[in-house]
mmCIF file of C-alpha atoms in Angstrom:
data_model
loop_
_atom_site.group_PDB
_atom_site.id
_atom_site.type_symbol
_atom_site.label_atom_id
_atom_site.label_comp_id
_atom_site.label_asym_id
_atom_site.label_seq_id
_atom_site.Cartn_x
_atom_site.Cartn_y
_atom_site.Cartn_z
ATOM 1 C CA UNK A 484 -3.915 -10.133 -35.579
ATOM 2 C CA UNK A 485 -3.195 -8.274 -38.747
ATOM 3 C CA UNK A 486 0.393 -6.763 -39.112
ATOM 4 C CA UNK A 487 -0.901 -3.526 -38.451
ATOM 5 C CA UNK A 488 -1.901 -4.403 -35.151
ATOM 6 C CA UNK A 489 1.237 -5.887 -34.183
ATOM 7 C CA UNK A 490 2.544 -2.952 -35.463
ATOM 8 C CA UNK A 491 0.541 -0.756 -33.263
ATOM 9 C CA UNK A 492 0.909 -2.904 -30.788
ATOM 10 C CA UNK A 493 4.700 -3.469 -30.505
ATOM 11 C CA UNK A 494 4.509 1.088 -30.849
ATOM 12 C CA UNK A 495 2.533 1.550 -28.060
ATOM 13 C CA UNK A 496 4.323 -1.416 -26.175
ATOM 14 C CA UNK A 497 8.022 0.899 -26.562
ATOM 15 C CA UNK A 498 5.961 4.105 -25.831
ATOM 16 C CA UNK A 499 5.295 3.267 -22.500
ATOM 17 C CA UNK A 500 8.663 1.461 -21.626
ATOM 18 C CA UNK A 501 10.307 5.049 -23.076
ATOM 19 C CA UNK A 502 7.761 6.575 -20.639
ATOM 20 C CA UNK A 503 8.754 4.708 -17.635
ATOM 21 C CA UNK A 504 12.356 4.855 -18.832
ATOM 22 C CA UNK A 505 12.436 8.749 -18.795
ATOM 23 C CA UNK A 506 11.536 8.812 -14.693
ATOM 24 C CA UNK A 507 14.486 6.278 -14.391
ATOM 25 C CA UNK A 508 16.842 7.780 -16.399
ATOM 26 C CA UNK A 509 15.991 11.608 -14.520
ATOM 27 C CA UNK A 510 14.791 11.420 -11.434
ATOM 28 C CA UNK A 511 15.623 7.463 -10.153
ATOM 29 C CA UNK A 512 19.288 8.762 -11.043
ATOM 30 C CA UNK A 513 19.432 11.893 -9.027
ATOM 31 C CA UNK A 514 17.198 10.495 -5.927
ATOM 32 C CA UNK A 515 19.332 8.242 -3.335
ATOM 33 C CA UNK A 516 16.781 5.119 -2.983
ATOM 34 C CA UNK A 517 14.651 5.440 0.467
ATOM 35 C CA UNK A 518 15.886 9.107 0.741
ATOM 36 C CA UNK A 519 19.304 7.474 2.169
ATOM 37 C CA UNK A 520 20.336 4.927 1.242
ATOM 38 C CA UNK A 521 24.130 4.326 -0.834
ATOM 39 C CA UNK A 522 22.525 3.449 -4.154
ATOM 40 C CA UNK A 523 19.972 5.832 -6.123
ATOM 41 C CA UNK A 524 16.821 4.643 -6.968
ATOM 42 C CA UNK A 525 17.936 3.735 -10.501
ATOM 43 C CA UNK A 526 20.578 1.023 -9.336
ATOM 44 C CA UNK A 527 18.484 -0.532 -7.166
ATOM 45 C CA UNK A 528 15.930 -0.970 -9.372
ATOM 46 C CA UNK A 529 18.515 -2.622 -11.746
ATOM 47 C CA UNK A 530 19.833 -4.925 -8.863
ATOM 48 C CA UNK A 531 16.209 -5.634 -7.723
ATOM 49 C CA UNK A 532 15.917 -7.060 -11.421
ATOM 50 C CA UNK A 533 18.981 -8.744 -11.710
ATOM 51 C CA UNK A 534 18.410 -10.551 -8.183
ATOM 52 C CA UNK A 535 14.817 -11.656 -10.055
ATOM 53 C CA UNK A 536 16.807 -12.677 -13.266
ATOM 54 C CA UNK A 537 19.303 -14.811 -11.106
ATOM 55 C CA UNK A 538 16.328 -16.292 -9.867
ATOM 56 C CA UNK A 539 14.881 -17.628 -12.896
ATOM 57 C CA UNK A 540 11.678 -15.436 -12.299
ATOM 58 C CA UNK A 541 9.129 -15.470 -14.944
ATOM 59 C CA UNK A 542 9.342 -12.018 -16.761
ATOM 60 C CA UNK A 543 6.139 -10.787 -15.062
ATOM 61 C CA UNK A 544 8.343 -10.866 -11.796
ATOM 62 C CA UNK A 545 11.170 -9.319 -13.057
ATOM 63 C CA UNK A 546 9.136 -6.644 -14.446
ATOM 64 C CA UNK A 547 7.857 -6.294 -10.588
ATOM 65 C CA UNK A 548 11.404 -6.142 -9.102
ATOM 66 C CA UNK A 549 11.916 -3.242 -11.163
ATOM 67 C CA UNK A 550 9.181 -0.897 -10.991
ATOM 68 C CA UNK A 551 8.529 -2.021 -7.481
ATOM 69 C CA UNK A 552 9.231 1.240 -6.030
ATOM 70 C CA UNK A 553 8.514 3.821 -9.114
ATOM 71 C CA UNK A 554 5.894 5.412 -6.435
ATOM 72 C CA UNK A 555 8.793 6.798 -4.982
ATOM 73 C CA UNK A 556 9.516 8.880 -8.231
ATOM 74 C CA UNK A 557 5.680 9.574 -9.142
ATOM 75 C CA UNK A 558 5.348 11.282 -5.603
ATOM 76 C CA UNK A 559 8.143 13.304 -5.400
ATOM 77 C CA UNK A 560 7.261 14.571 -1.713
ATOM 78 C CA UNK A 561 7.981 11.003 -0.227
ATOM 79 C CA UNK A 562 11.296 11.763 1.338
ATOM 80 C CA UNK A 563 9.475 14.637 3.174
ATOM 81 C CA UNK A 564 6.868 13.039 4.463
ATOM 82 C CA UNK A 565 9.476 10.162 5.690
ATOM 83 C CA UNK A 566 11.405 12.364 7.785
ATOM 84 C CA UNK A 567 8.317 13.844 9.346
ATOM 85 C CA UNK A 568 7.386 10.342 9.994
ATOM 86 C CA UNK A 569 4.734 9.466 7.640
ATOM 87 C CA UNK A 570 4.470 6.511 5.812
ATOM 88 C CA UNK A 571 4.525 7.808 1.717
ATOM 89 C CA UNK A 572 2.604 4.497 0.887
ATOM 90 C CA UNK A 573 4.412 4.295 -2.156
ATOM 91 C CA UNK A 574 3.879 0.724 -2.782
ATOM 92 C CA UNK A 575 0.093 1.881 -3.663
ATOM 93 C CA UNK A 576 1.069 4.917 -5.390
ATOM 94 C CA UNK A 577 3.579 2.643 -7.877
ATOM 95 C CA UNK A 578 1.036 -0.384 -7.895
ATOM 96 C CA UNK A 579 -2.528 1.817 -8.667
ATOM 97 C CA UNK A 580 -0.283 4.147 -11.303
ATOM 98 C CA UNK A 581 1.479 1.009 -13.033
ATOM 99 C CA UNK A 582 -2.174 -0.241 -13.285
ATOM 100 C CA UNK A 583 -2.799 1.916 -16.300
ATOM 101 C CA UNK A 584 -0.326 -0.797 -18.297
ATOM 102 C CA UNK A 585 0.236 -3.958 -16.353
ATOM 103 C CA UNK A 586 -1.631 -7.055 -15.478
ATOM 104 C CA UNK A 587 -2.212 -7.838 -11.422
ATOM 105 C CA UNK A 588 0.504 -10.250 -11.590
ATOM 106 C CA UNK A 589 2.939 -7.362 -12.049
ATOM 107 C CA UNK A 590 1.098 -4.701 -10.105
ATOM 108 C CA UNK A 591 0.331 -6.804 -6.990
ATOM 109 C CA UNK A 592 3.239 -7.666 -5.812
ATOM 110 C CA UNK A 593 5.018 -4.423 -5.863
ATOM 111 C CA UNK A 594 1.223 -3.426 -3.801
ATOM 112 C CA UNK A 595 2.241 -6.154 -1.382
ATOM 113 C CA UNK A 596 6.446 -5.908 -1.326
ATOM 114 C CA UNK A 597 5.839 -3.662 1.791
ATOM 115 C CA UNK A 598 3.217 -6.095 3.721
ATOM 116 C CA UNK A 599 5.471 -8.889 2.929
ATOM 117 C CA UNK A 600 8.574 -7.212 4.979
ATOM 118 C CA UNK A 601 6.150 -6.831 7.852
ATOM 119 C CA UNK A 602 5.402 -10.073 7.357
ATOM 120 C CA UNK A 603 8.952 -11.686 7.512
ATOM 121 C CA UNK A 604 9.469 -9.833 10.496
ATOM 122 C CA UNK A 605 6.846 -11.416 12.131
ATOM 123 C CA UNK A 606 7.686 -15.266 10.911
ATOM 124 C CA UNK A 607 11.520 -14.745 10.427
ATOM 125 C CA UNK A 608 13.295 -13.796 13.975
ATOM 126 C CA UNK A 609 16.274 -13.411 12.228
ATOM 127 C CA UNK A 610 14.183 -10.856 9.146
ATOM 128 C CA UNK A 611 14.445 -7.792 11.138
ATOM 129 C CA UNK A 612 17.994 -7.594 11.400
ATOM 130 C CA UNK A 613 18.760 -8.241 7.985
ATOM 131 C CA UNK A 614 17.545 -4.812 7.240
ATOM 132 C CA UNK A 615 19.270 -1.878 6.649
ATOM 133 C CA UNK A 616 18.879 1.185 9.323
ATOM 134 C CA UNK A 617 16.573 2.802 6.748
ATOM 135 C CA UNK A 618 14.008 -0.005 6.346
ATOM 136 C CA UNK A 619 13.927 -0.403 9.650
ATOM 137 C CA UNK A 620 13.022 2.608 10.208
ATOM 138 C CA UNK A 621 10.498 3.040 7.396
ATOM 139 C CA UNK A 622 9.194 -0.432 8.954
ATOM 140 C CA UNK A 623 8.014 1.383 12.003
ATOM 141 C CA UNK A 624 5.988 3.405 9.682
ATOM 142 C CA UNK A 625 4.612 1.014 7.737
ATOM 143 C CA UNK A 626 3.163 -0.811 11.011
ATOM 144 C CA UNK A 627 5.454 -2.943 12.391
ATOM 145 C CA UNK A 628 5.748 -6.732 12.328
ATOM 146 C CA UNK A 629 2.470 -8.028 11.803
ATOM 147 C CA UNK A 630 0.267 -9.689 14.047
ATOM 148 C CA UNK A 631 -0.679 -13.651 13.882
ATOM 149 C CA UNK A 632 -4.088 -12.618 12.369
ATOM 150 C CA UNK A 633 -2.405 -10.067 10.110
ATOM 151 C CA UNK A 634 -0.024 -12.973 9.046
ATOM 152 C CA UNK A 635 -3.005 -15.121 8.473
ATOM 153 C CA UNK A 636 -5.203 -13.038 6.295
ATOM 154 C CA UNK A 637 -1.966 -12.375 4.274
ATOM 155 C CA UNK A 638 -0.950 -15.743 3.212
ATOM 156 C CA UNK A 639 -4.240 -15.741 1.824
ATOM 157 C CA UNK A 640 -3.802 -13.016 -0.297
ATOM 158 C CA UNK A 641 -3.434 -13.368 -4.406
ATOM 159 C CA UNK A 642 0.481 -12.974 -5.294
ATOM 160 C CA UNK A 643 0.873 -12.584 -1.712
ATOM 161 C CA UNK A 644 3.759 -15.451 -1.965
ATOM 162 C CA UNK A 645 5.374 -13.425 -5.339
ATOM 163 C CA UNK A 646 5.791 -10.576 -2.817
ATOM 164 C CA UNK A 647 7.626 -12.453 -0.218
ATOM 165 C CA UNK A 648 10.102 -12.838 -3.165
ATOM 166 C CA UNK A 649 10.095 -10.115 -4.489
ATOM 167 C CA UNK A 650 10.861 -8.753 -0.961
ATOM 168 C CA UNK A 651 13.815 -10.728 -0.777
ATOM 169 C CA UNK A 652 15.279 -8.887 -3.925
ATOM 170 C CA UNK A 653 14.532 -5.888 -2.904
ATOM 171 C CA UNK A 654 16.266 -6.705 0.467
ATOM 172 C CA UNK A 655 19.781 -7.273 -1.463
ATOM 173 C CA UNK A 656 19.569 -5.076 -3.967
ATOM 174 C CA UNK A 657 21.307 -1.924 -1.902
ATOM 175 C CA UNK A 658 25.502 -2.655 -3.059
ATOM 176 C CA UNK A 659 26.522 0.443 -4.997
ATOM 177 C CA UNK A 660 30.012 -1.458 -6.162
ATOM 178 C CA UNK A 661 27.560 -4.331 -7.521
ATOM 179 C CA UNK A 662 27.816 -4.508 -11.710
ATOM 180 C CA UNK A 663 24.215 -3.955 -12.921
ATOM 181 C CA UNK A 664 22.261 -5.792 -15.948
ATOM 182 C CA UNK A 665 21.960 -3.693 -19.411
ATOM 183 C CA UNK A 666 18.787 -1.363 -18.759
ATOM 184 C CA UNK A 667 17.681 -2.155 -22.352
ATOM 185 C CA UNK A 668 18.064 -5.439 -21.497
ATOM 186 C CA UNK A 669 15.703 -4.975 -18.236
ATOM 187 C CA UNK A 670 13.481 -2.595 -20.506
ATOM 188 C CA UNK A 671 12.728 -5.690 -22.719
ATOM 189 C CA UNK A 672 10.985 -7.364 -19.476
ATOM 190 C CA UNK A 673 8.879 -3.925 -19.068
ATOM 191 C CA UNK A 674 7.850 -4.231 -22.860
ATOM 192 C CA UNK A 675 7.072 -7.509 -22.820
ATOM 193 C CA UNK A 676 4.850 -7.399 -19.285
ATOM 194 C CA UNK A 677 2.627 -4.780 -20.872
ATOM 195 C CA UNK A 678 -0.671 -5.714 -20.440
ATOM 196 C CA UNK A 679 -2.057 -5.138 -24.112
ATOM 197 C CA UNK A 680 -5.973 -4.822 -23.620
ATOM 198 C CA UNK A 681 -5.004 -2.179 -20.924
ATOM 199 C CA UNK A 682 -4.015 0.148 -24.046
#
């Protein structure tokens, strides 16, 4: 690749990390995460990456725990539409949006984080009350513990086992007195995961 390229490249990398950085730094700051929880969406991303870091997770991954739930800032209506009782479906919203930039193997587990908590429900007796009030609630929504055939056809699934972890650091990533990672720092992750024939 000429150095013009990498140039270009390395440009249009930052542009969309500045892009996704913007809805972070605006609305993931303002909006409590879930609608009400004690941490705004912006921290818990951070600790959802930070959980992944700990972890050792290859930098696709991390890149996942992050933007796992920007489809709560694209659709801004979500909190609405959870206290009438609908399911936002912002795992697809984040997953087919992020799309545009990243590879599967960052897109398809933040598709999956939400069938992987109805999942662990349904394998894990102990899962469901590990969750906060709020994501059991939202769980009801989302359809419940799965069934054994639902289980079945999910273990099956492509990045189906990044999910389940990426579930997990989703699931402790809610302590507003918890110090978070540099968001630069996390932004070089996002930069990095770019999918470059996607731009």
């Amino acid at each position: 690749m000429e150095a013009s390229a990498i140039e270009n490249d390395a440009a249009a990398r930052k542009a969309i990390a500045d892009y996704i950085c913007t809805l972070f730094e605006g609305p993931g700051n303002q909006q409590w995460y879930d609608g009400y929880e004690a941490v705004s969406q912006t921290r818990h991303a951070l600790q959802c990456a930070q959980n992944a870091i700990v972890a050792s997770a290859e930098e696709r991954l991390v890149s996942a725990a992050f933007l796992h739930d920007i489809g709560h800032l694209i659709d801004l209506n979500g909190r609405d539409k959870f206290q009438s009782n609908t399911d936002a479906q912002h795992e697809e919203i984040g997953a087919n949006w992020l799309g545009q930039w990243f590879p599967p193997s960052v897109t398809e587990p933040i598709r999956r984080h939400v069938a992987a908590k109805r999942y662990l429900c349904a394998t894990e007796p102990s899962y469901h009350a590990s969750l906060s009030l709020v994501s059991q609630r939202s769980l009801e929504l989302q359809g419940g513990a799965m069934s054994a055939g639902e289980c079945a056809a999910f273990e099956k699934i492509r990045f189906s086992a990044d999910a389940i972890r990426l579930r997990r650091w989703d699931d402790y990533a809610k302590d507003p007195e918890k110090p978070l990672p540099n968001f630069q720092d996390v932004m070089a992750y996002i930069i990095r995961s770019v999918h470059v024939s996607a731009m």
